[in-house]
Coordinates of C-alpha atoms in Angstrom, one line a residue:
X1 CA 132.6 74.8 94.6
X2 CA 130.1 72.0 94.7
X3 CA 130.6 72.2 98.6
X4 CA 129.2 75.7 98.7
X5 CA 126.7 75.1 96.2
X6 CA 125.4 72.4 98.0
X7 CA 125.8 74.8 101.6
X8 CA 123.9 77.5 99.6
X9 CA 120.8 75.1 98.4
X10 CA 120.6 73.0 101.7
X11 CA 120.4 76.3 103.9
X12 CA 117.7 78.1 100.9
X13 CA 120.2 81.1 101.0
X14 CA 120.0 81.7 97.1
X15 CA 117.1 84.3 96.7
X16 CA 118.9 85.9 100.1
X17 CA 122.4 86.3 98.3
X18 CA 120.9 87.7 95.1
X19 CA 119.3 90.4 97.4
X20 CA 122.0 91.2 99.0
X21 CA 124.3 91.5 95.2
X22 CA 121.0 93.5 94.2
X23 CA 121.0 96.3 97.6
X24 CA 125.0 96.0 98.0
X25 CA 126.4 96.2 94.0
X26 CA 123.8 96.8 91.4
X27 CA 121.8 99.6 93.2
X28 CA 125.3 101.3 94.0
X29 CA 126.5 101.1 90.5
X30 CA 123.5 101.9 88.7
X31 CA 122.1 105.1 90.9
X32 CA 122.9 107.9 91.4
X33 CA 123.2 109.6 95.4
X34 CA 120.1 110.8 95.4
X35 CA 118.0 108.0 93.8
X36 CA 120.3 105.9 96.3
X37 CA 119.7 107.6 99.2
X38 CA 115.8 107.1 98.4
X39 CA 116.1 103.6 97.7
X40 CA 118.2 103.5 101.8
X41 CA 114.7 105.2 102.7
X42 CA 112.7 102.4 100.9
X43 CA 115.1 99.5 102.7
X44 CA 114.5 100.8 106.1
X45 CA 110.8 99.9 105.6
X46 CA 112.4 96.5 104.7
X47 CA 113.0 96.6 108.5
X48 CA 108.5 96.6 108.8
X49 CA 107.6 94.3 106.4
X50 CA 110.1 91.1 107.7
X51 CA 108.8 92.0 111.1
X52 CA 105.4 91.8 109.4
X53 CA 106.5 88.4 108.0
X54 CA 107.5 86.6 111.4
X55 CA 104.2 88.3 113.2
X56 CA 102.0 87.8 110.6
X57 CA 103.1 85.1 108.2
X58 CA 104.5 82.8 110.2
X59 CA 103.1 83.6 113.8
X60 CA 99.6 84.6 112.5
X61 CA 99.2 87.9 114.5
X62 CA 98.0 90.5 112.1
X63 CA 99.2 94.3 113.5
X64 CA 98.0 97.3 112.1
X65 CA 99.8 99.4 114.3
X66 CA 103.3 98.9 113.2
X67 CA 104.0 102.6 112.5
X68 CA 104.1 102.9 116.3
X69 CA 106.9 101.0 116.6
X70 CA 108.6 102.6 113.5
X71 CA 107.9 106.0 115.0
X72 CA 109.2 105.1 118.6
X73 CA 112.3 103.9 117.2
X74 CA 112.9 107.4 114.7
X75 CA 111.8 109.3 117.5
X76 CA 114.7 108.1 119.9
X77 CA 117.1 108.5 117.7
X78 CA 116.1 111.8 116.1
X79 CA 115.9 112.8 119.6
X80 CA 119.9 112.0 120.5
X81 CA 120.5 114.1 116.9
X82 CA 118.5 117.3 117.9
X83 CA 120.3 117.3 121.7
X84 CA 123.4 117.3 119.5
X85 CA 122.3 120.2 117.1
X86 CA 120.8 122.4 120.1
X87 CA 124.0 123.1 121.4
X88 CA 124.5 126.5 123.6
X89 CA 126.5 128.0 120.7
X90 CA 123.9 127.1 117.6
X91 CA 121.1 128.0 119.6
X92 CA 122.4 131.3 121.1
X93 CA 120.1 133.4 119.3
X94 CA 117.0 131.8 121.2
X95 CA 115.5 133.0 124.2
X96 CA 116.7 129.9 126.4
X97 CA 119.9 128.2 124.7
X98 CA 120.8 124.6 124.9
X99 CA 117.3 123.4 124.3
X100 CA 115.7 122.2 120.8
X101 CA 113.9 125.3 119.0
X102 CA 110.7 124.1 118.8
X103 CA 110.7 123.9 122.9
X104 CA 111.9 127.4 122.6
X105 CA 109.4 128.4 120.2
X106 CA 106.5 126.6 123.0
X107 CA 107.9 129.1 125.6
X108 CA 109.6 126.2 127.7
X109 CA 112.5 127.4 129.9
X110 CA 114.7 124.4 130.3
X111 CA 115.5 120.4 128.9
X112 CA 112.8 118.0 130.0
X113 CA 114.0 115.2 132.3
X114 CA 113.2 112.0 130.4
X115 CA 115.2 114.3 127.5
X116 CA 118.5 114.3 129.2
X117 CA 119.5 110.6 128.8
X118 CA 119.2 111.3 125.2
X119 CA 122.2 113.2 125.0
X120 CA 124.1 110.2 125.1
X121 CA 124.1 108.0 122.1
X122 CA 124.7 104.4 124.0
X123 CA 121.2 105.5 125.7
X124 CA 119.7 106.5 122.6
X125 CA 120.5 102.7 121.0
X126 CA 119.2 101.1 124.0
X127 CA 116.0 103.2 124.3
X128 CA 115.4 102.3 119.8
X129 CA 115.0 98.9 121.2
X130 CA 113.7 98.6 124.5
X131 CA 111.6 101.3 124.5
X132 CA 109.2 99.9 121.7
X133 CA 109.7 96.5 122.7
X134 CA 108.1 97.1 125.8
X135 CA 105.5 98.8 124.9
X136 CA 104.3 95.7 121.9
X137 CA 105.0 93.0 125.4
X138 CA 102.3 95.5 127.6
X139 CA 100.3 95.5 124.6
X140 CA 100.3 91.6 123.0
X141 CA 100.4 90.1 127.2
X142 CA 97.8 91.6 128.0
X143 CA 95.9 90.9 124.9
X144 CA 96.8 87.3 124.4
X145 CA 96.9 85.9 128.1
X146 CA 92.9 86.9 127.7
X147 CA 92.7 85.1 124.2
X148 CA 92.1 88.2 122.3
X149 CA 93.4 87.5 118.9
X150 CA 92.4 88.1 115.1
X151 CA 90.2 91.5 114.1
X152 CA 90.1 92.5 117.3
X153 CA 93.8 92.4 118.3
X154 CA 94.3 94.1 114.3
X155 CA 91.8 96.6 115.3
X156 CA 93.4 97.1 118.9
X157 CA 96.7 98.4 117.1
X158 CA 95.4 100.3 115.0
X159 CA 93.2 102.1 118.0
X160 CA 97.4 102.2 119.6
X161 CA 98.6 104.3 116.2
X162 CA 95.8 106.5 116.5
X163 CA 96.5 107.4 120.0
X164 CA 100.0 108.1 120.2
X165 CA 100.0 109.9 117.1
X166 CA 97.4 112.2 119.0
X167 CA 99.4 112.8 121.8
X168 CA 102.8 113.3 119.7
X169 CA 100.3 116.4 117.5
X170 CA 99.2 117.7 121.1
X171 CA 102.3 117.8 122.9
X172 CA 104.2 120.3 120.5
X173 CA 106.3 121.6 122.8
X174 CA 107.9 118.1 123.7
X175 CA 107.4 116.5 120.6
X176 CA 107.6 119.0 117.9
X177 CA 104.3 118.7 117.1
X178 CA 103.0 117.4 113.7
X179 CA 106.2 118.9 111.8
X180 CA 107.8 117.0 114.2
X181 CA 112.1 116.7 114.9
X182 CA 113.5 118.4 111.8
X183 CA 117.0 119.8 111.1
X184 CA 119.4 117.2 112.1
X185 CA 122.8 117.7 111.0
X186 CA 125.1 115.5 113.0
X187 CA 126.2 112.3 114.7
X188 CA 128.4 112.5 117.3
X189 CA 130.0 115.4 115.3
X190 CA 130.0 113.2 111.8
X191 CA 127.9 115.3 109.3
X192 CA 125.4 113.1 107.6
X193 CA 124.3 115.4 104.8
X194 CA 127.4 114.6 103.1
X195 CA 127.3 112.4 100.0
X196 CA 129.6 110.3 101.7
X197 CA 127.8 110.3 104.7
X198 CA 124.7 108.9 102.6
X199 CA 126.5 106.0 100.9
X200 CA 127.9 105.1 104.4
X201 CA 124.8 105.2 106.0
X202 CA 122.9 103.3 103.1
X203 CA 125.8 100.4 103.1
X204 CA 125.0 100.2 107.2
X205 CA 121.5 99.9 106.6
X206 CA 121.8 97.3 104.1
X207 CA 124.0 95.3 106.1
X208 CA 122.0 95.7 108.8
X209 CA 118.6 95.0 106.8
X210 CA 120.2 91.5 105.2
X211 CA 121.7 90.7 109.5
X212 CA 118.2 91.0 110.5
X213 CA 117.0 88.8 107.2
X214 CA 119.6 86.1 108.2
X215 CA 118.6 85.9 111.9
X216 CA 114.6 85.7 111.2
X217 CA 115.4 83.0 108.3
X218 CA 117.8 81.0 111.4
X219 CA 114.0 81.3 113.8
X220 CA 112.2 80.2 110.8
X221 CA 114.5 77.0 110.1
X222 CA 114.5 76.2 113.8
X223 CA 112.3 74.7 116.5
X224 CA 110.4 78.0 117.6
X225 CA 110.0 78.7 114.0
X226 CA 107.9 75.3 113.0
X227 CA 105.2 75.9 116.2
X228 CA 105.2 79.6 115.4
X229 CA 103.6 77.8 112.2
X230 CA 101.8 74.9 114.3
X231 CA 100.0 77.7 116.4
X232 CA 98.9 79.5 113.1
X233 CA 97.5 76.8 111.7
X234 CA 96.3 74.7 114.9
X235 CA 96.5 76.9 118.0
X236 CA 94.3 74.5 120.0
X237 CA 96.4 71.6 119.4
X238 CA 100.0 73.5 120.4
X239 CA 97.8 74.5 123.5
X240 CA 97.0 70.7 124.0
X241 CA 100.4 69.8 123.6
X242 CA 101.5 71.8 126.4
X243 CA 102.9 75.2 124.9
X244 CA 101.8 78.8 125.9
X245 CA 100.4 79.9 123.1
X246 CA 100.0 83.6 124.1
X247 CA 103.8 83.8 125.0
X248 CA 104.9 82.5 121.6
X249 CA 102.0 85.4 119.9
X250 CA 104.0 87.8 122.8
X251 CA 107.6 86.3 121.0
X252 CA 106.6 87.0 117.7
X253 CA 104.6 90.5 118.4
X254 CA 107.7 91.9 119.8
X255 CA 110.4 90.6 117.7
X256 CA 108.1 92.7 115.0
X257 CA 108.2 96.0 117.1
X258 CA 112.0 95.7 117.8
X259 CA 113.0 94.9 113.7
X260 CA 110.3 98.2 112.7
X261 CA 112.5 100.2 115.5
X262 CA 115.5 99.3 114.1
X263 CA 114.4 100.4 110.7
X264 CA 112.8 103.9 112.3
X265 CA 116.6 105.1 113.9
X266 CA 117.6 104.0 110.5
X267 CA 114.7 105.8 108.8
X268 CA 115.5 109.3 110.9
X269 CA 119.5 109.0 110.0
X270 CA 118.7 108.4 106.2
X271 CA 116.4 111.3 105.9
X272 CA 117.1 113.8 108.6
X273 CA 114.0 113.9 110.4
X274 CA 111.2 112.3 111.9
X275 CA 107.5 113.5 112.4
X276 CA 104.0 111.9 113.3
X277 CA 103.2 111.5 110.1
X278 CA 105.1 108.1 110.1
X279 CA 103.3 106.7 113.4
X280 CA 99.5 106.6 112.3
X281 CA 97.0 105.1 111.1
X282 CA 97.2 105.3 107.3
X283 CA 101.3 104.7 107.6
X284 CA 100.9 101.5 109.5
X285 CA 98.6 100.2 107.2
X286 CA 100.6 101.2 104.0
X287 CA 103.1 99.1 105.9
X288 CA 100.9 96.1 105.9
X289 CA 100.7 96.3 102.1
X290 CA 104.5 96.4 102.0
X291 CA 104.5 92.2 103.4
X292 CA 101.3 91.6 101.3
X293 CA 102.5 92.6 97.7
X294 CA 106.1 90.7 98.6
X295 CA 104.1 87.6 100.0
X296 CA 103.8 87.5 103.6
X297 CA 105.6 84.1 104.0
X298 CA 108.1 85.1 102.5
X299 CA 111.0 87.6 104.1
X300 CA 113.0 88.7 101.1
X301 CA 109.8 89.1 99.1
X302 CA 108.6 91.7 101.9
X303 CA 111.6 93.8 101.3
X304 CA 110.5 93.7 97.1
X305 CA 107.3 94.6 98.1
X306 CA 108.4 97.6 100.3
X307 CA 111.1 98.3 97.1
X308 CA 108.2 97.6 95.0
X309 CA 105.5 100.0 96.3
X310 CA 107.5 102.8 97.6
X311 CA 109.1 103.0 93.8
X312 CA 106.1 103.2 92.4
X313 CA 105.0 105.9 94.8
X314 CA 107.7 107.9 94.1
X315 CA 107.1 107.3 90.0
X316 CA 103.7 108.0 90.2
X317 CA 103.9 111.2 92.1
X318 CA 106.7 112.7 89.7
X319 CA 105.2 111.3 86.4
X320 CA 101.2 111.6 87.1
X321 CA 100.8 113.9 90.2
X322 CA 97.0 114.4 89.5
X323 CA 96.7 110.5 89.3
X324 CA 99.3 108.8 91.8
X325 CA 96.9 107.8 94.4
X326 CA 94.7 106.0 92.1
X327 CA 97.5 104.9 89.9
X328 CA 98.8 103.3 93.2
X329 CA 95.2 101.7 94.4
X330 CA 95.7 99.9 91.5
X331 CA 98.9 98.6 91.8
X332 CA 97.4 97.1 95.5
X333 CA 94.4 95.8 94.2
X334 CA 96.3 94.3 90.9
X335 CA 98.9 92.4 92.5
X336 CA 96.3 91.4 95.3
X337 CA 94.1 90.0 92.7
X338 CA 96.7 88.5 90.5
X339 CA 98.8 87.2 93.3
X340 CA 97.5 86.2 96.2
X341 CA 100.4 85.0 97.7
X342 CA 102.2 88.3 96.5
X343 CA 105.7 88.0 94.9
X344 CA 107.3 85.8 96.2
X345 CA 103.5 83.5 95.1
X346 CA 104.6 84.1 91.8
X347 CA 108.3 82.8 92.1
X348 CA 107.0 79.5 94.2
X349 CA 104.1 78.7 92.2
X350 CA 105.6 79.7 88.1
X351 CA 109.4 80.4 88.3
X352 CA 110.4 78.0 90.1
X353 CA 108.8 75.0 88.3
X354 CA 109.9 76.5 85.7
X355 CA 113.6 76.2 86.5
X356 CA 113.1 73.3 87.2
X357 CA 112.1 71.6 84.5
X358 CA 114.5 73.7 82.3
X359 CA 117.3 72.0 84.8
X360 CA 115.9 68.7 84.3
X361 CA 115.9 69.1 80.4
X362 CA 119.3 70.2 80.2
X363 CA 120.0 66.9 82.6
X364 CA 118.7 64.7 80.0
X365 CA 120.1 66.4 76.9
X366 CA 123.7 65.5 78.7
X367 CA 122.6 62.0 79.4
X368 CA 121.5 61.3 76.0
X369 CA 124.5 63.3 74.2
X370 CA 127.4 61.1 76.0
X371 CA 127.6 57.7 74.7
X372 CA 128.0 54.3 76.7
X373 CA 131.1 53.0 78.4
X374 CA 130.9 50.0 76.6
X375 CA 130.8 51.2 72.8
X376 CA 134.2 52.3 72.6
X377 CA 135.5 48.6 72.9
X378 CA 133.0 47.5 70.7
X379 CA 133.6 49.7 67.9
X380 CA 137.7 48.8 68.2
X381 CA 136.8 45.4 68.0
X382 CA 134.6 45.8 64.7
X383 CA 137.5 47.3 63.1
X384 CA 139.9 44.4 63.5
X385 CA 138.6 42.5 61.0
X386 CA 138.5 45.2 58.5
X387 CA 142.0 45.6 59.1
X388 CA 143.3 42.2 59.0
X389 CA 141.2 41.8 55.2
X390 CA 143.1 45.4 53.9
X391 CA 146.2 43.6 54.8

């Protein structure tokens, strides 16, 4: 037992195995399908905000265009799930069958050649992660081998999300349009409107959230994860020392876009469908907030911030729907004000210590309540004479 302990404590795995008892136990047994299935939705934006945390936090590369990424990766997936609905026989009613209805509906005759890979779900995977991968290394090489970093690479992003989210809207009859890729059903014949399809597919996306935890935590404890730190702090000196410090800002930049892929495909199969109104602007930056209320050094206080804010979204808009936006406003500018260092600034700078000293106490209270070796011996001895004078 002390072995393990001492595993758990030298490797800082405590906070990430209460998570995982929170999202894999208590959630399950205290909610529930429906207040479960939104809390899955709320964990795939867990997916964002520990990207956030290695791109930001540690690397130092603020993005406010993460929603692309998200969107890319729900779009590729809800794209595989629509070929699968839009069979001949479900869509013989429409004027060309086989196709999704909302190409039907845009008067287009046949399937689209960069659709027809997406019938196959091994294609689908690959394309959730290469596809926006590729686009963040286009993006964050040609940015950083030119030394454009800071504002202007935040502002860059956020020019990206605008964009594509213009040319999903525009190009309805590929895209869907702004309602975007609704009315998925299936996978690979597996109904996922089920309620067992929903716990299923919420245990897979927490598994999948606390993998992706576990392997940024093993970059953070290792080599690239201290000069990922170095180049936040002192970018000229890792340049000096010999690094490339636009290929480690390319690393990090991209290991962001793949994790808010992962949770988009996760995203479209907990909730059915996808549309742009997940890839802009005001998304991407709702995203940001997600790392900054959990504390963006921290990656299981990103996924209680994303818990954090999306729950009180979802309160606010049932309980005060005339007040929610300002109610949440608040909640942002509270916590910002509070905490600077979000939730997880609250655990390191006040729980902790606290612990602490409450351990130390308890420490001393033992110490001082067993009494010395040595007194036993003495005390027989004192009684000896008593002894031999009663007899």
């Amino acid at each position: 037992m002390n072995k393990i302990k001492a595993f758990i404590d030298q490797r800082g795995l405590g906070s990430f195995l209460i998570l995982a008892a929170l999202i894999l136990v208590v959630f399950p047994l205290a909610m529930d399908i429906f207040r479960l299935n939104l809390v899955g939705k709320y964990l795939t934006y867990g997916f964002v905000a520990i990207g956030l945390v290695m791109c930001w936090g540690y690397g130092g590369v603020l993005s406010l265009g993460q929603g692309v990424f998200f969107g890319l990766g729900g779009y590729a997936m809800a794209m595989f799930l629509k070929l699968e609905a839009s069979d001949p026989i479900s869509t013989k009613i429409q004027s060309t069958p086989g196709i999704p209805d909302f190409m039907d509906w845009n008067q287009l005759t046949a399937l689209p050649l960069w659709w027809a890979p997406f019938k196959y779900l091994p294609f689908a995977l690959i394309a959730v992660l290469l596809v926006p991968t590729l686009l963040a290394f286009v993006i964050s090489f040609a940015m950083f081998k030119r030394r454009v970093g800071g504002v202007y690479f935040a502002i860059i992003t956020q020019a990206v999300a605008l964009i594509l989210s213009v040319l999903i809207i525009g190009q309805q009859g590929y895209t869907g349009g702004v309602n975007g890729i609704t009315d998925l059903k299936t996978l690979l014949g597996w109904d996922i409107r089920t309620n067992s399809a929903k716990y299923i597919l919420y245990f897979a996306n927490a598994a999948l959230l606390l993998g992706c935890i576990y392997l940024c935590l093993w970059v953070q404890k290792s080599k690239l994860g201290t000069l990922l730190l170095a180049m936040r702090d002192k970018e000229d000196r890792v340049r000096f020392s010999g690094y490339d410090v636009s290929m480690f800002k390319v690393f990090a930049f991209c290991l962001a876009a793949m994790l808010s892929a992962i949770g988009g495909a996760m995203f479209t199969l907990q909730v059915g469908f996808m549309s742009p109104s997940f890839v802009g602007i005001v998304p991407s930056i709702e995203m940001v907030i997600f790392a900054a209320v959990g504390g963006r050094m921290s990656l299981i206080g990103a996924v209680y911030g994303a818990l954090l804010v999306n729950f009180g979204k979802t309160y606010f808009s049932e309980s005060f729907p005339d007040l929610w936006l300002f109610l949440m406003a608040s909640l942002f500018i509270g916590v910002v004000m509070a905490f600077p260092n979000g939730l997880a600034g609250v655990y390191t700078s006040h729980v902790k210590p606290w612990l602490a000293r409450r351990k130390a106490t308890q420490i001393r209270s033992q110490a001082l309540a067993v009494p010395p070796a040595d007194s036993a011996p003495q005390t027989e001895e004192a009684e000896i004479p008593g002894l031999i004078r009663a007899t």
